[in-house]
Coordinates of C-alpha atoms and ligand atoms in Angstrom, one line a residue:
M1 CA 7.0 -18.3 -114.1
Q2 CA 8.5 -16.8 -117.3
K3 CA 12.0 -15.9 -116.5
Q4 CA 13.2 -12.4 -117.4
Q5 CA 15.2 -12.0 -120.6
K6 CA 18.2 -9.9 -121.0
S7 CA 19.9 -9.6 -124.5
G8 CA 18.0 -12.8 -125.4
F9 CA 19.5 -14.9 -122.6
E10 CA 17.7 -16.3 -119.7
M11 CA 18.7 -14.0 -116.9
E12 CA 19.9 -14.8 -113.4
I13 CA 18.7 -12.3 -110.8
Y14 CA 21.5 -11.8 -108.3
L15 CA 20.3 -10.3 -105.0
D16 CA 23.2 -11.6 -102.9
S17 CA 25.8 -8.8 -103.1
A18 CA 26.5 -9.0 -99.3
A19 CA 27.9 -12.5 -100.1
T20 CA 30.0 -11.2 -103.0
T21 CA 29.8 -9.0 -106.0
R22 CA 30.4 -9.3 -109.7
V23 CA 33.9 -8.0 -110.7
C24 CA 33.3 -4.6 -112.5
P25 CA 34.8 -4.0 -115.9
E26 CA 37.4 -1.5 -114.6
A27 CA 38.6 -4.1 -112.1
A28 CA 38.7 -6.9 -114.6
Q29 CA 40.7 -4.7 -117.1
A30 CA 43.2 -3.7 -114.4
A31 CA 43.7 -7.3 -113.3
A32 CA 44.1 -8.5 -116.9
A33 CA 46.7 -5.8 -117.6
A34 CA 48.6 -6.8 -114.5
M35 CA 48.6 -10.4 -115.5
T36 CA 49.5 -10.0 -119.2
E37 CA 51.3 -6.7 -119.6
V38 CA 53.0 -6.0 -116.2
W39 CA 53.6 -9.3 -114.6
G40 CA 56.7 -8.5 -112.7
N41 CA 57.4 -9.0 -109.1
P42 CA 57.2 -5.6 -107.4
S43 CA 60.3 -6.4 -105.4
S44 CA 62.4 -6.9 -108.5
S45 CA 64.7 -4.0 -109.4
H46 CA 64.4 -4.4 -113.2
S47 CA 61.9 -2.5 -115.3
Q48 CA 59.2 -5.2 -115.1
G49 CA 59.4 -5.1 -111.3
R50 CA 59.5 -1.4 -111.2
R51 CA 56.4 -1.2 -113.3
A52 CA 54.6 -3.7 -111.1
A53 CA 55.6 -1.7 -108.0
A54 CA 54.2 1.4 -109.6
L55 CA 50.9 -0.4 -110.2
V56 CA 50.7 -1.4 -106.5
K57 CA 51.5 2.2 -105.5
N58 CA 48.7 3.5 -107.7
A59 CA 46.2 1.0 -106.4
R60 CA 47.0 1.7 -102.8
A61 CA 46.4 5.4 -103.5
Q62 CA 43.0 4.5 -105.2
V63 CA 41.8 2.4 -102.3
A64 CA 43.0 5.0 -99.7
A65 CA 41.2 7.8 -101.6
A66 CA 38.0 5.7 -101.6
L67 CA 38.4 5.2 -97.8
G68 CA 39.3 8.8 -97.1
A69 CA 42.7 7.9 -95.9
K70 CA 46.4 8.2 -96.8
P71 CA 48.0 5.5 -99.0
E72 CA 50.8 4.8 -96.4
E73 CA 48.1 3.9 -93.8
L74 CA 46.9 0.9 -95.8
T75 CA 48.3 -2.6 -95.8
F76 CA 47.1 -5.1 -98.4
V77 CA 46.1 -8.5 -97.0
S78 CA 44.5 -11.5 -98.6
C79 CA 40.9 -10.9 -97.4
G80 CA 38.6 -9.3 -94.9
T81 CA 39.0 -12.3 -92.6
E82 CA 42.8 -11.8 -92.5
A83 CA 42.4 -8.1 -91.8
D84 CA 40.1 -8.9 -88.9
H85 CA 42.4 -11.6 -87.4
W86 CA 45.4 -9.2 -87.7
A87 CA 43.4 -6.3 -86.1
L88 CA 42.3 -8.4 -83.2
T89 CA 45.5 -10.4 -82.5
G90 CA 47.8 -7.5 -83.4
G91 CA 45.7 -4.9 -81.6
M92 CA 45.7 -6.9 -78.4
A93 CA 49.4 -7.6 -78.6
A94 CA 50.2 -3.9 -79.3
N95 CA 48.2 -2.9 -76.2
R96 CA 49.4 -5.7 -74.0
G97 CA 50.6 -3.0 -71.4
V98 CA 46.9 -2.0 -70.9
G99 CA 45.5 -5.4 -70.3
R100 CA 44.1 -8.6 -71.8
H101 CA 40.4 -7.7 -71.9
L102 CA 38.7 -7.6 -75.3
I103 CA 35.2 -6.3 -76.0
T104 CA 33.4 -7.2 -79.2
T105 CA 29.8 -7.9 -80.2
A106 CA 27.7 -11.0 -80.4
T107 CA 26.7 -10.1 -84.0
E108 CA 30.2 -9.9 -85.5
H109 CA 31.2 -11.9 -88.6
D110 CA 32.8 -15.2 -87.7
A111 CA 36.1 -13.8 -88.8
V112 CA 36.1 -11.6 -85.7
L113 CA 34.4 -14.1 -83.4
Q114 CA 36.9 -16.8 -84.2
A115 CA 39.8 -14.4 -83.7
A116 CA 38.3 -13.6 -80.3
E117 CA 38.0 -17.3 -79.6
K118 CA 41.7 -17.8 -80.4
L119 CA 42.6 -14.9 -78.1
K120 CA 40.5 -16.4 -75.3
K121 CA 42.5 -19.7 -75.7
Q122 CA 45.6 -17.6 -75.3
G123 CA 44.4 -16.2 -71.9
C124 CA 42.5 -13.1 -73.0
E125 CA 39.1 -12.3 -71.5
V126 CA 36.4 -11.6 -74.0
T127 CA 33.1 -9.7 -73.4
L128 CA 30.5 -10.0 -76.1
L129 CA 28.1 -7.0 -76.3
Q130 CA 24.5 -8.1 -76.9
P131 CA 22.6 -6.1 -79.5
E132 CA 19.2 -4.3 -79.1
K133 CA 16.2 -5.6 -81.1
D134 CA 17.3 -3.6 -84.1
G135 CA 20.7 -5.4 -84.2
R136 CA 22.8 -2.4 -83.0
V137 CA 24.8 -2.3 -79.9
T138 CA 24.6 0.7 -77.7
V139 CA 27.2 3.0 -76.2
E140 CA 25.7 2.3 -72.8
S141 CA 26.4 -1.4 -73.1
L142 CA 29.9 -0.7 -74.2
L143 CA 30.5 1.6 -71.2
D144 CA 29.0 -1.1 -68.8
A145 CA 31.5 -3.7 -70.2
L146 CA 34.5 -1.3 -70.3
R147 CA 37.3 -2.0 -67.8
P148 CA 40.7 -0.3 -67.0
D149 CA 42.3 -3.4 -68.6
T150 CA 40.3 -3.3 -71.8
A151 CA 42.9 -3.3 -74.5
L152 CA 40.8 -3.5 -77.6
V153 CA 37.2 -2.9 -78.6
S154 CA 36.0 -4.3 -82.0
V155 CA 32.6 -3.3 -83.3
M156 CA 31.6 -3.9 -86.8
L157 CA 30.3 -0.9 -88.8
V158 CA 27.6 -2.7 -90.8
N159 CA 26.3 -6.1 -90.0
N160 CA 26.4 -8.6 -92.9
E161 CA 23.1 -10.3 -92.1
T162 CA 20.9 -7.4 -91.1
G163 CA 22.6 -4.3 -92.4
A164 CA 22.4 -2.8 -88.9
V165 CA 24.8 0.1 -88.6
N166 CA 26.6 0.3 -85.3
P167 CA 27.3 3.7 -83.6
V168 CA 31.1 3.4 -84.0
A169 CA 31.9 7.1 -83.9
E170 CA 29.8 7.5 -80.7
I171 CA 31.7 4.5 -79.2
S172 CA 35.0 6.2 -80.1
R173 CA 33.9 9.4 -78.4
A174 CA 32.7 7.5 -75.3
L175 CA 36.0 5.7 -75.0
R176 CA 37.8 9.0 -75.1
V177 CA 35.6 10.6 -72.6
A178 CA 35.9 7.6 -70.3
G179 CA 39.7 8.0 -70.5
S180 CA 40.0 4.4 -71.9
K181 CA 43.3 3.3 -73.4
A182 CA 41.6 0.7 -75.5
L183 CA 42.2 0.6 -79.2
L184 CA 39.1 0.6 -81.4
H185 CA 38.8 -1.6 -84.5
T186 CA 35.9 -1.7 -86.9
D187 CA 35.2 -4.4 -89.4
A188 CA 34.0 -2.2 -92.3
V189 CA 33.8 -5.0 -94.9
Q190 CA 30.1 -4.4 -95.4
G191 CA 30.4 -0.6 -94.8
F192 CA 33.1 0.3 -97.3
L193 CA 31.4 2.2 -100.2
H194 CA 28.0 1.3 -98.8
V195 CA 27.7 3.8 -96.0
P196 CA 29.6 7.1 -95.8
F197 CA 32.5 7.1 -93.4
T198 CA 36.2 7.7 -93.0
P199 CA 38.5 6.1 -90.4
K200 CA 39.3 9.6 -89.0
G201 CA 35.6 10.5 -88.9
L202 CA 34.9 7.3 -87.0
G203 CA 37.8 8.0 -84.6
V204 CA 39.0 4.4 -84.9
D205 CA 42.5 2.9 -84.8
L206 CA 42.0 -0.1 -87.2
V207 CA 39.6 -0.7 -90.1
S208 CA 39.2 -3.9 -92.1
V209 CA 37.9 -3.8 -95.7
S210 CA 37.6 -6.5 -98.4
G211 CA 37.7 -6.2 -102.2
H212 CA 35.0 -8.7 -103.2
K213 CA 32.2 -6.8 -101.6
I214 CA 32.9 -3.8 -103.8
H215 CA 33.2 -5.4 -107.3
A216 CA 36.9 -6.4 -107.0
P217 CA 37.9 -10.1 -107.1
K218 CA 38.0 -12.4 -104.1
G219 CA 41.3 -12.8 -102.3
I220 CA 42.2 -9.2 -101.6
G221 CA 41.6 -6.9 -98.6
A222 CA 43.2 -4.2 -96.6
L223 CA 43.8 -3.2 -93.0
W224 CA 43.9 0.5 -92.3
I225 CA 46.2 1.2 -89.4
R226 CA 46.1 4.6 -87.6
P227 CA 49.4 6.5 -88.0
N228 CA 51.8 5.9 -85.1
L229 CA 50.1 2.6 -84.1
H230 CA 52.7 -0.1 -84.5
L231 CA 51.4 -3.6 -85.0
Q232 CA 53.5 -6.7 -85.1
P233 CA 53.9 -8.1 -88.6
F234 CA 51.1 -10.4 -89.5
L235 CA 53.2 -12.6 -91.8
P236 CA 57.0 -12.2 -91.4
G237 CA 59.0 -13.2 -94.4
G238 CA 60.3 -11.4 -97.5
G239 CA 59.4 -7.9 -96.1
Q240 CA 56.6 -6.9 -98.5
E241 CA 54.1 -4.3 -97.3
K242 CA 56.7 -2.5 -95.2
G243 CA 57.5 -5.8 -93.5
L244 CA 54.1 -6.0 -92.0
R245 CA 52.6 -8.6 -94.3
S246 CA 55.1 -10.6 -96.3
G247 CA 54.3 -12.6 -99.4
T248 CA 54.7 -11.5 -103.0
E249 CA 52.0 -9.0 -103.7
P250 CA 49.0 -10.3 -105.7
V251 CA 49.4 -7.5 -108.2
P252 CA 46.4 -8.3 -110.4
N253 CA 44.1 -8.5 -107.3
I254 CA 45.6 -5.3 -105.9
C255 CA 45.2 -3.4 -109.1
A256 CA 41.6 -4.7 -109.4
F257 CA 40.9 -3.6 -105.9
G258 CA 42.2 -0.1 -106.7
A259 CA 40.2 0.2 -109.9
A260 CA 37.0 -1.1 -108.2
A261 CA 37.5 1.3 -105.3
E262 CA 38.1 4.3 -107.6
S263 CA 35.0 3.4 -109.7
G264 CA 33.0 2.8 -106.5
K265 CA 34.0 6.2 -105.1
K266 CA 33.1 8.0 -108.4
Q267 CA 29.6 6.4 -108.3
F268 CA 29.1 6.5 -104.6
A269 CA 26.4 9.2 -104.4
D270 CA 24.4 7.6 -107.2
T271 CA 24.9 4.1 -105.8
L272 CA 23.5 5.2 -102.4
A273 CA 20.5 6.7 -104.1
R274 CA 20.0 3.6 -106.2
L275 CA 20.3 1.2 -103.2
R276 CA 17.8 3.2 -101.3
L277 CA 15.3 3.1 -104.2
L278 CA 15.8 -0.7 -104.6
R279 CA 15.4 -1.4 -100.9
D280 CA 12.4 0.8 -100.5
R281 CA 10.6 -0.7 -103.5
C282 CA 11.5 -4.2 -102.3
E283 CA 10.1 -3.6 -98.9
E284 CA 7.0 -1.9 -100.2
L285 CA 6.2 -4.8 -102.6
L286 CA 7.0 -7.5 -100.1
R287 CA 4.5 -5.9 -97.6
A288 CA 1.9 -5.7 -100.3
E289 CA 2.3 -9.2 -101.7
L290 CA 3.2 -11.2 -98.6
P291 CA 1.0 -10.1 -95.6
G292 CA 2.8 -12.4 -93.2
I293 CA 6.2 -11.0 -93.9
T294 CA 8.4 -9.5 -91.1
F295 CA 11.6 -7.5 -91.2
P296 CA 13.6 -8.8 -88.2
A297 CA 16.1 -6.0 -88.2
G298 CA 14.2 -3.0 -89.4
R299 CA 16.2 -0.4 -91.3
G300 CA 20.0 -0.4 -91.6
A301 CA 22.4 0.1 -94.5
D302 CA 20.4 0.2 -97.7
H303 CA 22.2 -2.7 -99.5
I304 CA 20.9 -5.3 -97.1
L305 CA 17.3 -6.2 -96.3
S306 CA 16.6 -9.0 -93.9
V307 CA 13.1 -10.4 -94.3
S308 CA 11.3 -13.4 -92.9
L309 CA 8.3 -15.5 -93.6
P310 CA 7.5 -17.2 -90.3
G311 CA 6.1 -20.7 -90.7
Y312 CA 8.2 -21.3 -93.8
R313 CA 11.7 -22.7 -94.0
S314 CA 14.1 -20.4 -95.7
E315 CA 16.1 -23.2 -97.4
V316 CA 12.9 -24.4 -99.1
L317 CA 12.1 -20.9 -100.3
L318 CA 15.7 -20.4 -101.4
N319 CA 15.6 -23.6 -103.5
R320 CA 12.3 -22.4 -105.2
L321 CA 13.9 -19.1 -105.9
D322 CA 17.0 -20.7 -107.2
A323 CA 15.0 -22.7 -109.6
E324 CA 13.6 -19.4 -110.9
G325 CA 17.2 -18.1 -111.4
I326 CA 17.1 -15.9 -108.3
C327 CA 20.1 -15.8 -106.0
V328 CA 19.4 -14.7 -102.4
S329 CA 20.8 -16.2 -99.2
R330 CA 19.6 -17.5 -95.9
S331 CA 21.5 -15.2 -93.6
S332 CA 25.2 -15.1 -94.2
A333 CA 26.7 -17.0 -97.2
C334 CA 29.5 -18.1 -94.9
K335 CA 27.1 -19.8 -92.5
R336 CA 26.0 -23.1 -93.9
G337 CA 23.5 -24.8 -91.7
G338 CA 22.7 -23.7 -88.2
R339 CA 20.6 -20.8 -87.0
S340 CA 21.9 -17.3 -87.5
H341 CA 23.9 -16.3 -84.4
V342 CA 23.1 -12.7 -85.3
L343 CA 19.3 -13.1 -85.3
Q344 CA 19.5 -15.2 -82.2
A345 CA 21.5 -12.6 -80.3
M346 CA 18.8 -10.0 -81.3
G347 CA 16.2 -12.2 -79.6
V348 CA 14.4 -13.0 -82.8
P349 CA 11.9 -15.9 -82.3
A350 CA 13.0 -19.3 -83.8
D351 CA 10.2 -19.4 -86.4
V352 CA 11.2 -16.0 -87.7
I353 CA 14.9 -17.0 -87.9
D354 CA 13.9 -20.2 -89.7
G355 CA 12.0 -18.3 -92.3
A356 CA 14.6 -15.6 -92.7
I357 CA 16.1 -14.5 -96.1
R358 CA 18.8 -12.0 -96.7
V359 CA 18.2 -9.9 -99.8
S360 CA 21.2 -7.7 -100.8
F361 CA 21.6 -5.2 -103.6
C362 CA 24.3 -3.6 -105.6
R363 CA 24.3 -0.7 -108.0
D364 CA 23.7 -3.0 -111.0
N365 CA 20.4 -4.3 -109.8
T366 CA 17.1 -3.0 -111.3
I367 CA 13.6 -2.3 -110.1
E368 CA 12.4 -5.0 -112.5
E369 CA 14.6 -7.5 -110.8
V370 CA 13.2 -6.6 -107.5
E371 CA 9.7 -6.9 -108.8
Y372 CA 10.4 -10.3 -110.3
F373 CA 12.0 -11.5 -107.1
V374 CA 8.9 -10.4 -105.0
R375 CA 6.5 -12.1 -107.5
A376 CA 8.6 -15.3 -107.4
L377 CA 8.7 -15.3 -103.6
A378 CA 5.0 -14.7 -103.3
A379 CA 4.3 -17.5 -105.8
A380 CA 6.6 -19.9 -103.9
A381 CA 5.0 -19.0 -100.6
A382 CA 1.5 -19.5 -102.0
E383 CA 2.4 -22.8 -103.5
L384 CA 4.0 -24.1 -100.3
R385 CA 1.0 -22.8 -98.2
H386 CA -1.4 -24.9 -100.2
R387 CA 0.5 -28.2 -99.9
Ligands
PLP401 N1 33.4 -9.3 -92.2 C1 32.2 -9.1 -92.7 C2 31.2 -8.2 -92.1 C3 31.8 -9.9 -93.8 O1 30.6 -9.7 -94.4 C4 32.8 -10.7 -94.4 C5 32.4 -11.6 -95.6 O2 31.3 -11.9 -95.8 C6 34.0 -10.8 -93.8 C7 34.3 -10.1 -92.7 C8 35.1 -11.7 -94.4 O3 35.6 -11.1 -95.6 P1 36.4 -12.1 -96.6 O4 35.3 -12.9 -97.3 O5 37.0 -11.1 -97.6 O6 37.3 -12.9 -95.9

């Protein structure tokens, strides 16, 4: 196939934004300025240090505004994984008086599942909610699992493999009605600036977000902590981040996160409309060009589309697409080898899981890219079928 051209260069088509995103110009500029112009340590009392501290303050306000929260409610951490670990371990410790039972879902990212494993080894009991066929957990299953000693419930907002959006606000209401003392955490790494929400609107106590899913660099995330909820410090040390997460602040990453969040917030309505357009066109074309195609998770957040060609092996298809300059992934980029635990939990048949591909979009993608991807996938499937 003739590859697409952009500005005379052979173009790569990147449809893997759920794995990571390209750093946007605003974020890159903010990071560069923080590396070359204001390189001070925010804890230093001299002018360089004070300027760096001011940059961190500004970025915190930018991320908080994009999240619909107050700056003082956000603690910067190194990534979404760290935010998840802290939320689970810190949330369970903070609510130790209530009990040692944790409820989470079988479709969480490994960051949450591994934190739950760690807690289990420390004597906590863990219940994994199983999803429905569409990948969402129900309020009923949560209420069935709920116990008087449930100290924490952790339910992701948007699943990273399927885009399934969990009913987090309904779960929060159900916990309140049931008189539960459990804290509620949501991993919103895939939800932030992809679906509309605020921590208050969801009624949660803890929210994890990550920079690199919203066009900031890798290596920066944040944990939103509900006012008056006191977590143990995640990393004790020099006392940065109000003593909750020590370590000299990565000012360039923090500034880039702030700039990306601000730019993402400004473009949010347009981005949502664009993602919907890209997703709908992709699904429509796939159905037309590949009659055997299935959509294991149906409709969720618009930036993620899980598709499958049963009878094919996704790694073979991905290699073909890669050779055409098209980047998509099997299920989750973090999951090398092994069948997707998410699709398995949803009861998706093995041949559908084995042929599954995750296509994920960002605001920079074009309809032409989607069309090119579908043509390339159809060509790869036709060629493999005739072998
Ligand atoms: N949670 C979800 C839902 C994710 O998709 C990811 C990353 O893919 C993470 C957590 C981990 O975030 P990070 O890569 O910033 O550690």
